[in-house]
Short mmCIF file of C-alpha atoms and ligand atoms in Angstrom, two decimals:
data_model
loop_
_atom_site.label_atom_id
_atom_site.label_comp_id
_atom_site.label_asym_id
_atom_site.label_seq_id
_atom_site.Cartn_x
_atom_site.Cartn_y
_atom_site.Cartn_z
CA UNK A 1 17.61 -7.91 -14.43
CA UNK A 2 14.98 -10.60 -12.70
CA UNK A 3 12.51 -10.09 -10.98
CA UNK A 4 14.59 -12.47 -8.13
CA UNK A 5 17.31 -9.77 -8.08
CA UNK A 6 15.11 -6.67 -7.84
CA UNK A 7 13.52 -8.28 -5.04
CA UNK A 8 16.39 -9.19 -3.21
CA UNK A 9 17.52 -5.37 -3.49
CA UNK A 10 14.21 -4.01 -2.91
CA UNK A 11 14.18 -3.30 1.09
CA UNK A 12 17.80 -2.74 1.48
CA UNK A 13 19.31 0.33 2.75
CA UNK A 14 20.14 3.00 0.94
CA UNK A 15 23.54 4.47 0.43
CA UNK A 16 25.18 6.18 2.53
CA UNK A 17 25.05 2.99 5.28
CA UNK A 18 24.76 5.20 8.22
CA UNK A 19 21.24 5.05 8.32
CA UNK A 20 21.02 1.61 9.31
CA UNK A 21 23.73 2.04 12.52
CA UNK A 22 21.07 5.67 13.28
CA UNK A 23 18.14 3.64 13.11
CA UNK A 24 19.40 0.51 15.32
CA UNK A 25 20.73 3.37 17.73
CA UNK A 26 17.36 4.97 17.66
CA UNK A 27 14.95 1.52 18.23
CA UNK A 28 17.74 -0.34 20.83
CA UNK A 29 18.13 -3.95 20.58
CA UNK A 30 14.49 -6.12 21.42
CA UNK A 31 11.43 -5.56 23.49
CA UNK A 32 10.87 -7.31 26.98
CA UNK A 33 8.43 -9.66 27.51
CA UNK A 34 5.02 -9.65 27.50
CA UNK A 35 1.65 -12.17 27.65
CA UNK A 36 -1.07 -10.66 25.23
CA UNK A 37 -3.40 -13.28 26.00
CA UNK A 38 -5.44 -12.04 23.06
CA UNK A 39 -7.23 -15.07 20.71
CA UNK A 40 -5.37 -17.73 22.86
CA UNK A 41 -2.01 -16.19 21.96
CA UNK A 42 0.72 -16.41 24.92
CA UNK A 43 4.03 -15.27 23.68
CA UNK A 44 7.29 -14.78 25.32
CA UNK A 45 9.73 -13.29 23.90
CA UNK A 46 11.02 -15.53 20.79
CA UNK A 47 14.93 -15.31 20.47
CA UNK A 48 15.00 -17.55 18.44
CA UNK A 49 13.59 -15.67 15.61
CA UNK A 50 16.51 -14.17 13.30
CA UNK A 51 15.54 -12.89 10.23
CA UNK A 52 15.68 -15.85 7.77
CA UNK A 53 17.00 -16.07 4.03
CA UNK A 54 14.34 -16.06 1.47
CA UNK A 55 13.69 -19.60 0.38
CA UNK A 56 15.40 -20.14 -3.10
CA UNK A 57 12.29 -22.10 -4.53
CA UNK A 58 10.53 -19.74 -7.42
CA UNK A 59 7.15 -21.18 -7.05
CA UNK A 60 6.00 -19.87 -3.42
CA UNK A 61 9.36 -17.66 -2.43
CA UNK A 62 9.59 -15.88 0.72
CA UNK A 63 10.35 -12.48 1.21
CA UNK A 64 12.28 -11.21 3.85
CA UNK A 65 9.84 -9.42 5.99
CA UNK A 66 12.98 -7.86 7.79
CA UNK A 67 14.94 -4.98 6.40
CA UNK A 68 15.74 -1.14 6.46
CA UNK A 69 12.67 -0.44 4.86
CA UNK A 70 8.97 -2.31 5.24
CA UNK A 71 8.54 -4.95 2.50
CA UNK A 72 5.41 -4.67 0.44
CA UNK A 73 6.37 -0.92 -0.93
CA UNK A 74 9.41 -1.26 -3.37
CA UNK A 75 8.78 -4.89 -3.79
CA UNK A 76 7.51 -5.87 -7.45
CA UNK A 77 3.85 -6.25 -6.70
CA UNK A 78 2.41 -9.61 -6.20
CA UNK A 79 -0.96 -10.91 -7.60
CA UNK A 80 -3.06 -10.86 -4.47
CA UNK A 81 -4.34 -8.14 -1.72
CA UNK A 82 -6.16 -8.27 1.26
CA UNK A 83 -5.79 -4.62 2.66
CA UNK A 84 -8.14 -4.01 6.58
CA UNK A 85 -7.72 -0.80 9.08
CA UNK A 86 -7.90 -1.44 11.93
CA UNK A 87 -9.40 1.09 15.53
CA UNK A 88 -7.68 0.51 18.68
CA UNK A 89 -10.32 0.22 21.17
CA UNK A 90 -7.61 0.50 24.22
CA UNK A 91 -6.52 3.65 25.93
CA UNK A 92 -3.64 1.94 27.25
CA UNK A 93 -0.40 2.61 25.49
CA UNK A 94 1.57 -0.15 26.46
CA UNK A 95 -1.32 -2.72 25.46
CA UNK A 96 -0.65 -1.39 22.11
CA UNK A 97 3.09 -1.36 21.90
CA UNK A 98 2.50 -5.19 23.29
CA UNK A 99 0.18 -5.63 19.93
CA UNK A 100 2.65 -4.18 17.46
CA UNK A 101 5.43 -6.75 19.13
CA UNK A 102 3.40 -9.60 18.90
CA UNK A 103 2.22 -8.82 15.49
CA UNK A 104 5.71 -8.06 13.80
CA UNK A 105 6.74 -11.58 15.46
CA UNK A 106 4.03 -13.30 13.82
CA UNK A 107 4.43 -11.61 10.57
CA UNK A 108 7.42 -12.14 10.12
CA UNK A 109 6.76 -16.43 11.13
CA UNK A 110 3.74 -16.09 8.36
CA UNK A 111 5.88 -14.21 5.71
CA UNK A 112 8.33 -17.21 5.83
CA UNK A 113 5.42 -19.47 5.62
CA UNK A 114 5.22 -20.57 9.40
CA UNK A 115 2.35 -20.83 11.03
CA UNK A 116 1.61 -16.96 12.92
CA UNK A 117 2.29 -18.96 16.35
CA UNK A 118 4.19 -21.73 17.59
CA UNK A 119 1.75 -24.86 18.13
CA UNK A 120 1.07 -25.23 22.28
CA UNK A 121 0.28 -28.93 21.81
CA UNK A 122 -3.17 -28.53 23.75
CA UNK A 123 -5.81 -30.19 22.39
CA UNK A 124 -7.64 -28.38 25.01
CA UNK A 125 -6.96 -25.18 23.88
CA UNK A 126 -7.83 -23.49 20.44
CA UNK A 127 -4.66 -24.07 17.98
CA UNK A 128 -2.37 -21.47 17.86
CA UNK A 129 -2.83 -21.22 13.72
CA UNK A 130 -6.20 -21.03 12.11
CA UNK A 131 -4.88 -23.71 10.03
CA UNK A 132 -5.72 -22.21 6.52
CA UNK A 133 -2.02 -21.46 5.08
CA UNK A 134 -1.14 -24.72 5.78
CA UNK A 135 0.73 -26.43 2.98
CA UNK A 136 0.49 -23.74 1.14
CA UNK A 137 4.00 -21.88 0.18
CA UNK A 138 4.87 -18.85 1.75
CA UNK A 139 3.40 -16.96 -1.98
CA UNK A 140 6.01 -13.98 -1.87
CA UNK A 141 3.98 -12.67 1.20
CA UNK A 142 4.48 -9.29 2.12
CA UNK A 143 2.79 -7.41 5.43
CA UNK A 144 3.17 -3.86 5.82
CA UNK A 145 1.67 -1.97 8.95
CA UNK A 146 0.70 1.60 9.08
CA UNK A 147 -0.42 4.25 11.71
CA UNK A 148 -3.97 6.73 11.07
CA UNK A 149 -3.80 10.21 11.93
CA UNK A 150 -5.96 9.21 14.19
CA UNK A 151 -3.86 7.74 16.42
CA UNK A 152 -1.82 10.60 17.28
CA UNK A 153 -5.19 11.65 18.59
CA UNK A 154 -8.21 13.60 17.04
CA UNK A 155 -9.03 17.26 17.64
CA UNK A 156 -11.03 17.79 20.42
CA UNK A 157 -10.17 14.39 21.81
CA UNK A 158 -7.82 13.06 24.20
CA UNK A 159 -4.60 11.88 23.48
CA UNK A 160 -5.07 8.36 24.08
CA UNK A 161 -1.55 7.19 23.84
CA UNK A 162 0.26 10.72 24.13
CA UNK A 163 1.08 10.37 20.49
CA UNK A 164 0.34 13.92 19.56
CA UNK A 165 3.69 15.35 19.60
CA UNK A 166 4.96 12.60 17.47
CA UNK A 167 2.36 13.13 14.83
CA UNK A 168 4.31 13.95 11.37
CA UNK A 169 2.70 16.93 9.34
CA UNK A 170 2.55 14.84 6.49
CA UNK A 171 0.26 12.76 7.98
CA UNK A 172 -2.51 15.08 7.91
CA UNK A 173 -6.48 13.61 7.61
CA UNK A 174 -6.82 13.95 3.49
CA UNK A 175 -9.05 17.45 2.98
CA UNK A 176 -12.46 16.67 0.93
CA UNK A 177 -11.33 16.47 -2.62
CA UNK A 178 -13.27 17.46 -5.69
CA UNK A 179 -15.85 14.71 -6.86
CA UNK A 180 -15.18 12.46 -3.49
CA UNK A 181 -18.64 9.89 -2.56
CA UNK A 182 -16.16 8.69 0.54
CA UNK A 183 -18.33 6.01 2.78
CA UNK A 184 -17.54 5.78 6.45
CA UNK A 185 -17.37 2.39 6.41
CA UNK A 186 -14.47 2.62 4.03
CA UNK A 187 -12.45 5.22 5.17
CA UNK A 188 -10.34 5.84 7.88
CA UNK A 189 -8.33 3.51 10.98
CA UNK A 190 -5.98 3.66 13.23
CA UNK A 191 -3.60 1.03 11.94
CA UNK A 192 -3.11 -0.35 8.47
CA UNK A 193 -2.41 -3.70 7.24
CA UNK A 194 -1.82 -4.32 3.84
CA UNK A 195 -1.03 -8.22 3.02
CA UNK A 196 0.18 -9.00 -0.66
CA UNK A 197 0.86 -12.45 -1.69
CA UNK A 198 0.57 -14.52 -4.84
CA UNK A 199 -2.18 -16.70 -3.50
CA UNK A 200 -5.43 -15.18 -1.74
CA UNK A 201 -5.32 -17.52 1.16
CA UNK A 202 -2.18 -16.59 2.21
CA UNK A 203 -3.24 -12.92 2.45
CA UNK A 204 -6.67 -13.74 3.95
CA UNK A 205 -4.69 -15.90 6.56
CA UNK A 206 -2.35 -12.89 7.63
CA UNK A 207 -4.93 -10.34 7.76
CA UNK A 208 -7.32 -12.65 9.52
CA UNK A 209 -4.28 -13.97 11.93
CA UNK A 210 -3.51 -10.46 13.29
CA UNK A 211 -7.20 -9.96 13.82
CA UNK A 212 -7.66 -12.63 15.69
CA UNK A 213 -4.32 -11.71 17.93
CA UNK A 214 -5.44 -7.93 18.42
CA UNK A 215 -8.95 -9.29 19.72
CA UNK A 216 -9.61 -7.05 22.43
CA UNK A 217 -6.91 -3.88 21.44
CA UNK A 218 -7.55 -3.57 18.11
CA UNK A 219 -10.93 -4.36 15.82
CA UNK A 220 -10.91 -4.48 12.21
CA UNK A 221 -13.10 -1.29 10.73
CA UNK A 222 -13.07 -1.96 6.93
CA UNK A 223 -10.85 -4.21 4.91
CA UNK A 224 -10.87 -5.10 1.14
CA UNK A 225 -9.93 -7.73 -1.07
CA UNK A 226 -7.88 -7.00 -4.06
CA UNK A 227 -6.95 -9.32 -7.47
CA UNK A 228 -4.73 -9.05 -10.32
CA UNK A 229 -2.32 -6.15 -9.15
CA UNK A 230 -2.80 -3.39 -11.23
CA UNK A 231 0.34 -1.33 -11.66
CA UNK A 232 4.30 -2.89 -12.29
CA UNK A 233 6.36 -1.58 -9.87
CA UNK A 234 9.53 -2.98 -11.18
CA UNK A 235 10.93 -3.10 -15.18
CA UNK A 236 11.30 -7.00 -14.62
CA UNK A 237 7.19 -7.11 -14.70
CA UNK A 238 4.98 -6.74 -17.44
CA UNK A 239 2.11 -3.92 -17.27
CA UNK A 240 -0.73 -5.53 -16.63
CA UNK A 241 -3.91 -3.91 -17.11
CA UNK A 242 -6.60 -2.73 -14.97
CA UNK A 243 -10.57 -3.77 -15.37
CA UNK A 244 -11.24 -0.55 -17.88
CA UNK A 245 -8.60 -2.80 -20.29
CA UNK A 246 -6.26 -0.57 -19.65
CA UNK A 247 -2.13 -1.34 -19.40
CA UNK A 248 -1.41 0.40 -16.03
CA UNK A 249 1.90 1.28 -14.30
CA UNK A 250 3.71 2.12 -17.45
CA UNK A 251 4.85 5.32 -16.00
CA UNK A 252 5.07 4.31 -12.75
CA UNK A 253 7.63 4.91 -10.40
CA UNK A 254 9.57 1.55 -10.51
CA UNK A 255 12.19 0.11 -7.91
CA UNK A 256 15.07 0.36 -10.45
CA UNK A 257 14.90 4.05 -10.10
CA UNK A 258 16.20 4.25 -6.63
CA UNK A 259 17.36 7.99 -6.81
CA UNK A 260 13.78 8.57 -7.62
CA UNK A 261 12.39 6.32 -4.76
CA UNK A 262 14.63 8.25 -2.41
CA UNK A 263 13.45 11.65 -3.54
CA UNK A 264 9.40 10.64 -3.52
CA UNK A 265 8.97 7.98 -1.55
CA UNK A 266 11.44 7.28 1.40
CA UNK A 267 11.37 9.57 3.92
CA UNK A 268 14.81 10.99 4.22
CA UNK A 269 17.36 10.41 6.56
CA UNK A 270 17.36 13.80 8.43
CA UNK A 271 13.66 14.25 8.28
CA UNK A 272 11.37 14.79 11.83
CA UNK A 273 10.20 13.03 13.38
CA UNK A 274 12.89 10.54 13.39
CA UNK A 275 10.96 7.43 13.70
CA UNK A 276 9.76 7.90 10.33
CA UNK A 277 13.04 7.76 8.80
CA UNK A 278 13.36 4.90 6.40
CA UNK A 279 9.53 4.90 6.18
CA UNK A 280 6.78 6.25 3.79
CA UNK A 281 3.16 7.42 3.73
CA UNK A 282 0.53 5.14 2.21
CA UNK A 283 -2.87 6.47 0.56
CA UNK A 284 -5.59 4.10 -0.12
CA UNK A 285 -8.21 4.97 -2.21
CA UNK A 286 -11.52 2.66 -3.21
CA UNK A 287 -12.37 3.78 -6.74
CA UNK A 288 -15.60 2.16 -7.98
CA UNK A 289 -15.42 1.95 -11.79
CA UNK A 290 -18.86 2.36 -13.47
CA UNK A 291 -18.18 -0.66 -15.69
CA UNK A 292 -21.38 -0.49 -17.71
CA UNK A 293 -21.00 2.62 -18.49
CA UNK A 294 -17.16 2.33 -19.75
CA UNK A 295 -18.15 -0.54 -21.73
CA UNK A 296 -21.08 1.62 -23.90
CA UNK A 297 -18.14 4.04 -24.52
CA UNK A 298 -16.70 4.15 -28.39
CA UNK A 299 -12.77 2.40 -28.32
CA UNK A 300 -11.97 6.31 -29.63
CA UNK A 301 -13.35 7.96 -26.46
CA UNK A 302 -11.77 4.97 -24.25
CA UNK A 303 -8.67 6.01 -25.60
CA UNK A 304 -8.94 9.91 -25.22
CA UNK A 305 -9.90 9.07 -21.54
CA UNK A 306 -6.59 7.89 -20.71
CA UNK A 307 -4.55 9.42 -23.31
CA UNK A 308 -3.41 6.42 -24.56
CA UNK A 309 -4.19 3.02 -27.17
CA UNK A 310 -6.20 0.60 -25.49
CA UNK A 311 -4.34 -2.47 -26.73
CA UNK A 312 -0.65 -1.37 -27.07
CA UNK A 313 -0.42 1.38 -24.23
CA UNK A 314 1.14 3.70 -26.57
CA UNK A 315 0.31 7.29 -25.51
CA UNK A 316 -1.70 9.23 -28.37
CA UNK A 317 0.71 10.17 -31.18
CA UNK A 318 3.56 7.34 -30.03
CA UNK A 319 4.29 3.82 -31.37
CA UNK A 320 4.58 1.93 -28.34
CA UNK A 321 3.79 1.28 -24.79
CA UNK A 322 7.13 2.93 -23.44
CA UNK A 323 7.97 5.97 -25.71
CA UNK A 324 7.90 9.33 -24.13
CA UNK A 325 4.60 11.06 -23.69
CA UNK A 326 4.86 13.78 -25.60
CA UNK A 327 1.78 16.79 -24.54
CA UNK A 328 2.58 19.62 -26.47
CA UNK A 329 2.40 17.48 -29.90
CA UNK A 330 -0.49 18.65 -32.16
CA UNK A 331 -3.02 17.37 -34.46
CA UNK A 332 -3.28 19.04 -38.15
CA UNK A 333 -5.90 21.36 -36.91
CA UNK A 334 -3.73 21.74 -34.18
CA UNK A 335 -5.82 20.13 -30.75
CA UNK A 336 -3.65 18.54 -28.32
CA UNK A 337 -2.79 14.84 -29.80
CA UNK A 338 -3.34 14.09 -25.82
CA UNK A 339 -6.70 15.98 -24.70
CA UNK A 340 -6.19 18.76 -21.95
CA UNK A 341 -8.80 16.10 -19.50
CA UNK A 342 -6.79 13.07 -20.45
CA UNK A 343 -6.12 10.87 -17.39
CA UNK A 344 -2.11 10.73 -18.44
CA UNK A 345 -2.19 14.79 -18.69
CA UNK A 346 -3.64 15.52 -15.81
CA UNK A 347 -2.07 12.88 -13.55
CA UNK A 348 2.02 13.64 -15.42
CA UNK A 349 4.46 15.03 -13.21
CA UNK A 350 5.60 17.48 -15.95
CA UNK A 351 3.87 20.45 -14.36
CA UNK A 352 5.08 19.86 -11.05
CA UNK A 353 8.63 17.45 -10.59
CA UNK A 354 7.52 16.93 -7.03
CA UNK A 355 4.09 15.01 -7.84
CA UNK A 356 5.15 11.34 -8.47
CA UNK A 357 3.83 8.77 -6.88
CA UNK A 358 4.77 4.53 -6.57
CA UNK A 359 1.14 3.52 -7.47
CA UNK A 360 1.04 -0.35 -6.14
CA UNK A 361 -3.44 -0.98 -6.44
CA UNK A 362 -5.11 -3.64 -7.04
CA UNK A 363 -8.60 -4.21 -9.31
CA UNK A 364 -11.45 -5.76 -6.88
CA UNK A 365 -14.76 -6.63 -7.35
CA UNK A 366 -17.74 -6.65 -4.54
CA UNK A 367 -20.67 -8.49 -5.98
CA UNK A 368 -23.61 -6.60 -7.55
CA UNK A 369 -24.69 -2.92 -6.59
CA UNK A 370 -28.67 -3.77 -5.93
CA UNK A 371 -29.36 -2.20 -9.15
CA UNK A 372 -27.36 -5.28 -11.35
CA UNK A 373 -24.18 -3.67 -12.25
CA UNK A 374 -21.09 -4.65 -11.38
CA UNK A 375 -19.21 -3.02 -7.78
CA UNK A 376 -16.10 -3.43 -9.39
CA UNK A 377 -12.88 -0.77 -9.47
CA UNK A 378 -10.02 0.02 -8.91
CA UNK A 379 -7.85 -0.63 -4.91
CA UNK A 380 -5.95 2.75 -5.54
CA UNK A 381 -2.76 2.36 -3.33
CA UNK A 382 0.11 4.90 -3.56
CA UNK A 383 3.44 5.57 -1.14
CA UNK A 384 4.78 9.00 -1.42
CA UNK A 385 7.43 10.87 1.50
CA UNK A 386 4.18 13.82 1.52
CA UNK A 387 0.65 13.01 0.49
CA UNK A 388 0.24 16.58 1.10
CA UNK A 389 2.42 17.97 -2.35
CA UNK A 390 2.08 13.96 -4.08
CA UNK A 391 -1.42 12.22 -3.99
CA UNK A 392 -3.48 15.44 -2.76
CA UNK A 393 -1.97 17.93 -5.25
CA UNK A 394 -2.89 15.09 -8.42
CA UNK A 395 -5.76 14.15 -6.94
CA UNK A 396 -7.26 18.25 -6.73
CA UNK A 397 -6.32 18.34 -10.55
CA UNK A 398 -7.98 14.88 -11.54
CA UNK A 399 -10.82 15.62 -9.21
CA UNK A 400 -11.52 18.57 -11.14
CA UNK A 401 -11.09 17.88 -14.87
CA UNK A 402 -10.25 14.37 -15.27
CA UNK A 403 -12.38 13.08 -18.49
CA UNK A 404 -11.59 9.44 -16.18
CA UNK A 405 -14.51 10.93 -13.63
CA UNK A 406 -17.50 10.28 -15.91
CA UNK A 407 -17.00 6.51 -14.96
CA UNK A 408 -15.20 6.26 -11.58
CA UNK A 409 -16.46 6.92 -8.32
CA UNK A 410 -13.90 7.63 -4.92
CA UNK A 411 -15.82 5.33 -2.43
CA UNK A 412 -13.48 4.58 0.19
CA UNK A 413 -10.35 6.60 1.26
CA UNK A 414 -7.46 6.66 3.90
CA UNK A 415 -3.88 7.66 4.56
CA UNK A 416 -1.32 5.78 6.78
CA UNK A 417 2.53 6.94 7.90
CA UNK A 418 4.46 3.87 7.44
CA UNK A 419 7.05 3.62 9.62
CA UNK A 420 10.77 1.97 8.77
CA UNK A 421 11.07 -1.54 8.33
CA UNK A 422 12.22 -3.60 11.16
CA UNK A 423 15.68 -5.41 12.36
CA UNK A 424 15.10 -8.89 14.06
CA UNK A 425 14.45 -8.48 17.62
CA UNK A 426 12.74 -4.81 17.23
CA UNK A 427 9.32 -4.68 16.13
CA UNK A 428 6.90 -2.07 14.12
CA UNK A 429 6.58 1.63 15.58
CA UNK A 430 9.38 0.89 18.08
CA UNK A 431 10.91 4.25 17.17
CA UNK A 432 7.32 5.49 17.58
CA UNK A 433 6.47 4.10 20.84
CA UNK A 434 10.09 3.97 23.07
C1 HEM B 501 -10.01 3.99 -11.40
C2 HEM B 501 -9.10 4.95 -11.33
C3 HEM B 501 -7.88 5.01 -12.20
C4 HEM B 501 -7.59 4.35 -13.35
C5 HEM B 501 -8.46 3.34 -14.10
C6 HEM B 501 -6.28 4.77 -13.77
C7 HEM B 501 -5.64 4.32 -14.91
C8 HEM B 501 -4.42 4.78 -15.37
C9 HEM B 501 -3.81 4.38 -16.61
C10 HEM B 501 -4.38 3.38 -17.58
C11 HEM B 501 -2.64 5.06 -16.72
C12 HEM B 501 -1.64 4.99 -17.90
C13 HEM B 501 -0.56 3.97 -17.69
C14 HEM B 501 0.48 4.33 -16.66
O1 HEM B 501 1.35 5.15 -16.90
O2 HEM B 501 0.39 3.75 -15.58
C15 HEM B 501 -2.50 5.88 -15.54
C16 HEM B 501 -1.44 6.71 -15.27
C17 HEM B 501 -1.30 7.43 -14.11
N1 HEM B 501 -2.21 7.54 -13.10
FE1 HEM B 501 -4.02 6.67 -13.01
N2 HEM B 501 -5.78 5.67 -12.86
C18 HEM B 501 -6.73 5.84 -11.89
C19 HEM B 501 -6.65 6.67 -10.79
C20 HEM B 501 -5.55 7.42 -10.47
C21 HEM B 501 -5.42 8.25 -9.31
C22 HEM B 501 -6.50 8.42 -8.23
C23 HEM B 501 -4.18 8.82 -9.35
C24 HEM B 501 -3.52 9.76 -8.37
C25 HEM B 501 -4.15 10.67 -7.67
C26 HEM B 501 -3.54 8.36 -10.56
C27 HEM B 501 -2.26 8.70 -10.95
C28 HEM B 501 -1.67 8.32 -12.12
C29 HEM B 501 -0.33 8.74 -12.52
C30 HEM B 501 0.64 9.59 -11.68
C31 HEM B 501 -0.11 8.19 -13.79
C32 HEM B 501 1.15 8.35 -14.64
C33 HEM B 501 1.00 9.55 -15.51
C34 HEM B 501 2.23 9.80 -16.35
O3 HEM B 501 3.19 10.33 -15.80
O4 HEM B 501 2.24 9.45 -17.52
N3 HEM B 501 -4.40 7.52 -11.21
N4 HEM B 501 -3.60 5.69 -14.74
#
């Protein structure tokens, strides 16, 4: 199978088809009008836009931003991130709701490779598109939006856009987790955007798009580049490998295994609320890697770390990358072949059949620390249907005992309910906010 054809199956609905007919009963058919008037944008409702075909082209493809399910999740991961949260700084509800339609019309213009507004022709005015992504192909861009618990209002606090109610439990603020260093200025936001392309521009120039449309509802709060994906999310990629040299995503969840993607990471079709049926929950995670201090470790103790060879990907006491991790095999003076803190131990599902996870991060790197090393890591981005019993329950164990801790530090943290993917004409968190 292609990558081509995974893609093209990657956001469709799942059997049985009733959930499409349920969720265009649930969203109705368009939103009115509206003038945001926000960074020189002026937008009427666009009929015009139907969802278009993916250009056939490999080099620069489009992906169709439109579908039962948001693109960017179970879509083989592209090279490029550029991930920002977002506050909303208005108490008015409908100001919002205007944002989210404005913002699913332009990402789904940019995601075809359009500029994110049609050109007014006023040399008076500023132009409608920054101008960046010009020229440049559409680079397999996805956009995926998400909603902070705080949104649905904080306790204590008013709620701003009578959102409590609606709240899902899953999307509960992550507790403190063993060996967290979370900063404030990376953690946290009301809305998500995560923009993955094959070219950096083209993710800079969504993220940097919506910004400029939400000036005055929404301002951005943190935001992070990422490079060279570092998980495969579908069997048609190769494993690429993180900055510790690592292959990574070998035993991820991948979007060939759709019974598995329905039972971790789609929320199901009778789950409540219903406007998060067809939808997932993100976590993001900032994990520093302490690269100096990986790189003075012996390739032996690299290996033990993970649980698996460095070059190859084998797991200890296998031949190659994709043989079955076996735990309970021992050595002849009978240790675990795969140490009790190894990363691939700690993190397997075996203990617990609920805990997988579609891991889609990203490596980054941040320039220099003050003290000369390297603010490099890893982008840690999972989807999951409960973060509560998926990336929590892992995360307590590797927290804890995870031989991986000596060199990683949690910097940055924050978890997102992703709501269903749109139909033309609807527009993100419609089920949400009508
Ligand atoms: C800098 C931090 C991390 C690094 C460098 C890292 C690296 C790796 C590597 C090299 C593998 C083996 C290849 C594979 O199966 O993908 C792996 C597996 C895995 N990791 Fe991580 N990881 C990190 C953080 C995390 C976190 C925070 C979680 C979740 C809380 C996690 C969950 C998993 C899972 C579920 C597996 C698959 C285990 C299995 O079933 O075999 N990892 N990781």
């Amino acid at each position: 199978v292609s990558e081509e054809q995974v893609e093209a199956s990657a956001h469709a609905e799942p059997e049985p088809r009733v959930g499409r007919r349920q969720l265009l009963a649930s969203i109705g058919a368009g939103g009115a009008g509206l003038a945001l008037g926000a960074g020189g944008f002026a937008v009427g409702r666009e009929r015009g836009l139907e969802a278009r075909r993916p250009q056939p082209s490999l080099a620069g493809r489009s992906l169709d931003f439109f579908g039962y399910h948001q693109a960017g999740i179970a879509t083989p991961a592209q090279d490029r991130l550029h991930f920002a949260a977002f506050d909303v700084v208005t108490e008015r509800r409908s100001e919002l709701r205007d944002l989210l339609r404005v913002w699913t019309r332009a990402a789904a213009r940019m995601c075809v490779g359009d500029p994110a507004a049609p050109d007014r022709g006023n040399p008076l005015a500023p132009p409608a598109d920054t101008g960046e992504a010009i020229g440049l192909p559409p680079a397999r861009l996805t956009i995926t939006f998400g909603f902070g618990p705080s949104l649905f209002g904080r306790p204590g606090s008013a709620d701003r856009f009578g959102l409590a109610a609606l709240r899902p439990p899953e999307l509960d603020e992550l507790p403190p987790l063993p060996g967290d260093e979370l900063e404030p200025r990376r953690s946290g936001g009301d809305l998500a955007v995560q923009a993955c392309a094959d070219d950096q521009q083209v993710a800079f120039h969504a993220v940097r798009s919506l910004a400029r449309i939400g000036r005055g509802v929404v301002v951005l709060r943190w935001s992070q580049l990422g490079f060279g994906r570092t998980s495969s999310t579908s069997r048609a990629q190769e494993t690429p490998r993180n900055l510790m040299g690592f292959k990574d995503g070998t035993n991820n969840l991948k979007i060939e295994d759709q019974k598995l993607l329905g039972e971790h990471v789609w929320v199901g079709e009778s789950a409540e609320p219903g406007w998060m049926r067809g939808g997932s929950y993100m976590v993001a995670r900032r994990i520093r890697i302490l690269i100096e201090v990986w790189d003075r470790a012996p390739l032996e103790d690299q290996e033990a770390t993970i649980g698996r060879r460095k070059v190859s990907g084998a797991p200890l006491g296998a031949g190659t990358e994709f043989d079955a991790v076996d735990l309970d095999m021992k050595s002849g003076t009978g240790k675990p072949v795969v140490p009790d803190d190894a990363h691939i131990r700690l993190a397997s599902p075996v203990s617990n059949s609920d805990a997988m996870l579609l891991r889609r991060g990203y490596s980054f790197t941040d320039g220099i620390d003050g003290r000369g090393q390297l603010d490099a890591g890893l982008f840690f981005i999972c989807f999951q249907r409960d973060p509560r019993r998926q990336f929590v329950a892992i995360q307590r164990r590797l927290g804890a005992h995870d031989a991986l801790n000596e060199y990683i530090r949690h910097t940055g943290s924050a978890v997102f309910a992703i709501p269903p993917g749109v139909s033309p004409g609807g527009y993100v968190g419609q089920g949400l906010l009508e």
